[in-house]
């Protein structure tokens, strides 16, 4: 670990308190000049560090940018690798690259402060400017492609629980894996897998989660009515380090399930509603009936027949009744 990284860890551990240059240098076994240099570099990265009238350094008690150091302080799960990048094409792509070249070979988290080509479902792009939370969790689930829907519903449950803990807000889940606040989408999830071709087993799952917190760029016109920002009920900004860590902790617990959680069913906005089913270029109307324990959705088609939908096939949109 570099001096900069260890100094940031020390500042995050003592957020809002003054640490003298001397004490920091002694703790990190380096010179005071090295501490000064680290503080300068961190300020350049957006950390608010006051020089506290030459008494020492103090990290502002306000929100800090996402960093592996702050993220790990909030993470209860031990021994998992956490990597933070300033900008990536896509955290899901980076996770796949790192698995392929052997940089990562176990569970881990890849985070970016912004994404140039955030990947959404059905080949769409995910708007990912600075100010959001974009992370991919690499898992080694003992599951097959047939049971993979449970992973996606587990991710939605984990986001729901983490947002409830950290933001004190209950989101609505839209089958299969979008989360909404007051009819605006605030979170999207894209789960991708690396499979063993012969057995059909999932060797690695990459669970990509994107949350809209505070956009630092104008929202494209076509998204303005559709997406929203997640805040607490007072409208205050959310700490991305705390929220991200809570999501990872909940996700590692939720993926142990073999059936969809009660939370996922209870807070799902789809069952009981009329929906549009978008199937490739075609769309049709139906009524959503219920969610099976394997995560599939049971619908009643216009001709009265029941059909079970697996998420890869369709995307559903509630209609205004
Ligand atoms: C969707 O709503 O269509 C799914 C969006 C998933 C976006 C997240 S952001 C982090 C991870 N990296 C990506 O490229 N995509 C996912």
PDB file of C-alpha atoms in Angstrom, residues 30-174:
ATOM      1  CA  UNK A  30       7.449   7.677   6.806  1.00  0.00           C
ATOM      2  CA  UNK A  31       8.623  11.316   6.728  1.00  0.00           C
ATOM      3  CA  UNK A  32       6.430  14.359   7.355  1.00  0.00           C
ATOM      4  CA  UNK A  33       7.300  15.466   3.829  1.00  0.00           C
ATOM      5  CA  UNK A  34       5.772  12.237   2.497  1.00  0.00           C
ATOM      6  CA  UNK A  35       2.577  12.979   4.475  1.00  0.00           C
ATOM      7  CA  UNK A  36       2.478  16.520   3.100  1.00  0.00           C
ATOM      8  CA  UNK A  37       2.884  15.154  -0.435  1.00  0.00           C
ATOM      9  CA  UNK A  38       0.129  12.566   0.116  1.00  0.00           C
ATOM     10  CA  UNK A  39      -2.250  15.261   1.438  1.00  0.00           C
ATOM     11  CA  UNK A  40      -1.540  17.419  -1.616  1.00  0.00           C
ATOM     12  CA  UNK A  41      -2.248  14.512  -3.991  1.00  0.00           C
ATOM     13  CA  UNK A  42      -5.474  13.617  -2.158  1.00  0.00           C
ATOM     14  CA  UNK A  43      -6.689  17.233  -2.302  1.00  0.00           C
ATOM     15  CA  UNK A  44      -6.068  17.094  -6.046  1.00  0.00           C
ATOM     16  CA  UNK A  45      -8.388  14.067  -6.168  1.00  0.00           C
ATOM     17  CA  UNK A  46     -11.200  15.980  -4.482  1.00  0.00           C
ATOM     18  CA  UNK A  47     -10.710  15.146  -0.789  1.00  0.00           C
ATOM     19  CA  UNK A  48     -11.373  18.104   1.499  1.00  0.00           C
ATOM     20  CA  UNK A  49      -8.387  18.074   3.840  1.00  0.00           C
ATOM     21  CA  UNK A  50      -7.880  21.216   5.951  1.00  0.00           C
ATOM     22  CA  UNK A  51      -4.443  22.114   7.164  1.00  0.00           C
ATOM     23  CA  UNK A  52      -6.015  23.074  10.579  1.00  0.00           C
ATOM     24  CA  UNK A  53      -3.816  26.117  11.365  1.00  0.00           C
ATOM     25  CA  UNK A  54      -0.621  24.121  11.046  1.00  0.00           C
ATOM     26  CA  UNK A  55      -1.777  21.754  13.785  1.00  0.00           C
ATOM     27  CA  UNK A  56      -2.193  18.925  11.334  1.00  0.00           C
ATOM     28  CA  UNK A  57      -4.592  17.450   8.809  1.00  0.00           C
ATOM     29  CA  UNK A  58      -8.345  16.981   9.064  1.00  0.00           C
ATOM     30  CA  UNK A  59     -10.578  15.193   6.552  1.00  0.00           C
ATOM     31  CA  UNK A  60     -13.867  17.069   6.248  1.00  0.00           C
ATOM     32  CA  UNK A  61     -16.692  15.187   8.021  1.00  0.00           C
ATOM     33  CA  UNK A  62     -18.810  15.578   4.852  1.00  0.00           C
ATOM     34  CA  UNK A  63     -19.052  12.977   2.087  1.00  0.00           C
ATOM     35  CA  UNK A  64     -15.797  11.743   0.560  1.00  0.00           C
ATOM     36  CA  UNK A  65     -15.352  10.499  -2.998  1.00  0.00           C
ATOM     37  CA  UNK A  66     -15.471   6.710  -3.424  1.00  0.00           C
ATOM     38  CA  UNK A  67     -12.194   5.073  -2.435  1.00  0.00           C
ATOM     39  CA  UNK A  68     -11.175   1.511  -1.637  1.00  0.00           C
ATOM     40  CA  UNK A  69      -9.961   2.741   1.766  1.00  0.00           C
ATOM     41  CA  UNK A  70     -13.322   4.278   2.805  1.00  0.00           C
ATOM     42  CA  UNK A  71     -15.319   1.464   1.193  1.00  0.00           C
ATOM     43  CA  UNK A  72     -13.429  -1.182   3.167  1.00  0.00           C
ATOM     44  CA  UNK A  73     -13.956   0.688   6.439  1.00  0.00           C
ATOM     45  CA  UNK A  74     -17.700   0.170   5.996  1.00  0.00           C
ATOM     46  CA  UNK A  75     -17.490  -3.367   4.619  1.00  0.00           C
ATOM     47  CA  UNK A  76     -18.255  -6.101   7.150  1.00  0.00           C
ATOM     48  CA  UNK A  77     -17.117  -8.902   4.809  1.00  0.00           C
ATOM     49  CA  UNK A  78     -13.421  -9.575   5.265  1.00  0.00           C
ATOM     50  CA  UNK A  79     -10.822 -10.689   2.742  1.00  0.00           C
ATOM     51  CA  UNK A  80     -12.554  -9.555  -0.448  1.00  0.00           C
ATOM     52  CA  UNK A  81     -10.598  -7.460  -2.962  1.00  0.00           C
ATOM     53  CA  UNK A  82     -11.951  -3.955  -3.645  1.00  0.00           C
ATOM     54  CA  UNK A  83     -10.629  -1.934  -6.591  1.00  0.00           C
ATOM     55  CA  UNK A  84     -11.674   1.621  -7.350  1.00  0.00           C
ATOM     56  CA  UNK A  85     -11.024   3.301 -10.711  1.00  0.00           C
ATOM     57  CA  UNK A  86     -11.553   6.928 -11.552  1.00  0.00           C
ATOM     58  CA  UNK A  87     -13.074   6.127 -14.918  1.00  0.00           C
ATOM     59  CA  UNK A  88     -13.711   2.875 -16.805  1.00  0.00           C
ATOM     60  CA  UNK A  89     -15.525   1.855 -19.953  1.00  0.00           C
ATOM     61  CA  UNK A  90     -17.621  -0.475 -17.783  1.00  0.00           C
ATOM     62  CA  UNK A  91     -17.036  -2.134 -14.397  1.00  0.00           C
ATOM     63  CA  UNK A  92     -18.569  -5.369 -15.745  1.00  0.00           C
ATOM     64  CA  UNK A  93     -16.066  -5.343 -18.617  1.00  0.00           C
ATOM     65  CA  UNK A  94     -13.164  -4.590 -16.259  1.00  0.00           C
ATOM     66  CA  UNK A  95     -14.225  -7.436 -13.966  1.00  0.00           C
ATOM     67  CA  UNK A  96     -14.309  -9.807 -16.948  1.00  0.00           C
ATOM     68  CA  UNK A  97     -10.869  -8.606 -18.141  1.00  0.00           C
ATOM     69  CA  UNK A  98      -9.378  -9.130 -14.681  1.00  0.00           C
ATOM     70  CA  UNK A  99     -10.839 -12.643 -14.461  1.00  0.00           C
ATOM     71  CA  UNK A 100      -9.552 -13.495 -17.931  1.00  0.00           C
ATOM     72  CA  UNK A 101      -5.993 -12.275 -17.323  1.00  0.00           C
ATOM     73  CA  UNK A 102      -5.895 -13.802 -13.830  1.00  0.00           C
ATOM     74  CA  UNK A 103      -5.586 -10.496 -11.899  1.00  0.00           C
ATOM     75  CA  UNK A 104      -8.633 -11.611  -9.901  1.00  0.00           C
ATOM     76  CA  UNK A 105      -9.349 -15.275  -9.246  1.00  0.00           C
ATOM     77  CA  UNK A 106     -11.820 -15.111  -6.376  1.00  0.00           C
ATOM     78  CA  UNK A 107     -14.671 -12.918  -5.173  1.00  0.00           C
ATOM     79  CA  UNK A 108     -14.035  -9.199  -5.551  1.00  0.00           C
ATOM     80  CA  UNK A 109     -15.531  -5.781  -6.197  1.00  0.00           C
ATOM     81  CA  UNK A 110     -14.701  -3.429  -9.076  1.00  0.00           C
ATOM     82  CA  UNK A 111     -15.928   0.153  -8.733  1.00  0.00           C
ATOM     83  CA  UNK A 112     -15.698   3.181 -11.035  1.00  0.00           C
ATOM     84  CA  UNK A 113     -16.420   6.839 -10.241  1.00  0.00           C
ATOM     85  CA  UNK A 114     -17.759   7.125 -13.794  1.00  0.00           C
ATOM     86  CA  UNK A 115     -18.231   4.869 -16.818  1.00  0.00           C
ATOM     87  CA  UNK A 116     -17.828   5.806 -20.466  1.00  0.00           C
ATOM     88  CA  UNK A 117     -19.768   2.812 -21.783  1.00  0.00           C
ATOM     89  CA  UNK A 118     -21.865   1.597 -18.863  1.00  0.00           C
ATOM     90  CA  UNK A 119     -23.667  -1.540 -20.027  1.00  0.00           C
ATOM     91  CA  UNK A 120     -27.391  -1.958 -19.562  1.00  0.00           C
ATOM     92  CA  UNK A 121     -29.691  -4.867 -20.318  1.00  0.00           C
ATOM     93  CA  UNK A 122     -30.721  -5.687 -23.865  1.00  0.00           C
ATOM     94  CA  UNK A 123     -27.630  -3.972 -25.305  1.00  0.00           C
ATOM     95  CA  UNK A 124     -28.567  -0.545 -23.960  1.00  0.00           C
ATOM     96  CA  UNK A 125     -26.070   1.874 -22.399  1.00  0.00           C
ATOM     97  CA  UNK A 126     -26.377   2.938 -18.776  1.00  0.00           C
ATOM     98  CA  UNK A 127     -25.949   6.681 -18.124  1.00  0.00           C
ATOM     99  CA  UNK A 128     -22.973   6.720 -15.717  1.00  0.00           C
ATOM    100  CA  UNK A 129     -21.621  10.215 -15.018  1.00  0.00           C
ATOM    101  CA  UNK A 130     -19.639  11.112 -11.892  1.00  0.00           C
ATOM    102  CA  UNK A 131     -21.779  11.263  -8.776  1.00  0.00           C
ATOM    103  CA  UNK A 132     -23.315   7.792  -9.122  1.00  0.00           C
ATOM    104  CA  UNK A 133     -22.320   4.416  -7.740  1.00  0.00           C
ATOM    105  CA  UNK A 134     -21.195   1.868 -10.325  1.00  0.00           C
ATOM    106  CA  UNK A 135     -19.944  -1.455  -9.086  1.00  0.00           C
ATOM    107  CA  UNK A 136     -19.505  -5.045 -10.209  1.00  0.00           C
ATOM    108  CA  UNK A 137     -19.342  -7.851  -7.709  1.00  0.00           C
ATOM    109  CA  UNK A 138     -17.539 -11.003  -8.826  1.00  0.00           C
ATOM    110  CA  UNK A 139     -19.072 -14.115  -7.298  1.00  0.00           C
ATOM    111  CA  UNK A 140     -18.378 -17.830  -7.514  1.00  0.00           C
ATOM    112  CA  UNK A 141     -21.900 -19.153  -7.060  1.00  0.00           C
ATOM    113  CA  UNK A 142     -22.627 -22.856  -6.972  1.00  0.00           C
ATOM    114  CA  UNK A 143     -25.325 -22.625  -9.566  1.00  0.00           C
ATOM    115  CA  UNK A 144     -26.186 -23.424 -13.163  1.00  0.00           C
ATOM    116  CA  UNK A 145     -27.482 -21.119 -15.886  1.00  0.00           C
ATOM    117  CA  UNK A 146     -30.927 -22.642 -15.246  1.00  0.00           C
ATOM    118  CA  UNK A 147     -30.938 -21.244 -11.687  1.00  0.00           C
ATOM    119  CA  UNK A 148     -29.278 -17.944 -12.579  1.00  0.00           C
ATOM    120  CA  UNK A 149     -32.436 -15.865 -12.183  1.00  0.00           C
ATOM    121  CA  UNK A 150     -32.089 -16.277  -8.422  1.00  0.00           C
ATOM    122  CA  UNK A 151     -28.784 -14.373  -8.586  1.00  0.00           C
ATOM    123  CA  UNK A 152     -30.467 -11.416 -10.205  1.00  0.00           C
ATOM    124  CA  UNK A 153     -33.335 -11.370  -7.731  1.00  0.00           C
ATOM    125  CA  UNK A 154     -30.781 -11.703  -4.894  1.00  0.00           C
ATOM    126  CA  UNK A 155     -29.004  -8.597  -6.205  1.00  0.00           C
ATOM    127  CA  UNK A 156     -32.252  -6.612  -6.280  1.00  0.00           C
ATOM    128  CA  UNK A 157     -33.026  -7.760  -2.719  1.00  0.00           C
ATOM    129  CA  UNK A 158     -29.525  -6.758  -1.592  1.00  0.00           C
ATOM    130  CA  UNK A 159     -29.920  -3.258  -3.049  1.00  0.00           C
ATOM    131  CA  UNK A 160     -33.364  -2.934  -1.453  1.00  0.00           C
ATOM    132  CA  UNK A 161     -32.007  -3.900   2.000  1.00  0.00           C
ATOM    133  CA  UNK A 162     -28.889  -1.723   1.722  1.00  0.00           C
ATOM    134  CA  UNK A 163     -30.927   1.319   0.667  1.00  0.00           C
ATOM    135  CA  UNK A 164     -33.334   0.672   3.552  1.00  0.00           C
ATOM    136  CA  UNK A 165     -30.379   0.514   6.018  1.00  0.00           C
ATOM    137  CA  UNK A 166     -28.369   3.468   4.719  1.00  0.00           C
ATOM    138  CA  UNK A 167     -30.936   5.839   3.157  1.00  0.00           C
ATOM    139  CA  UNK A 168     -33.977   4.931   5.313  1.00  0.00           C
ATOM    140  CA  UNK A 169     -36.069   4.602   2.163  1.00  0.00           C
ATOM    141  CA  UNK A 170     -38.009   1.606   0.745  1.00  0.00           C
ATOM    142  CA  UNK A 171     -37.634   1.312  -3.032  1.00  0.00           C
ATOM    143  CA  UNK A 172     -40.009  -0.571  -5.356  1.00  0.00           C
ATOM    144  CA  UNK A 173     -38.614  -3.458  -7.361  1.00  0.00           C
ATOM    145  CA  UNK A 174     -39.685  -3.905 -10.964  1.00  0.00           C
TER     146      UNK A 174
END
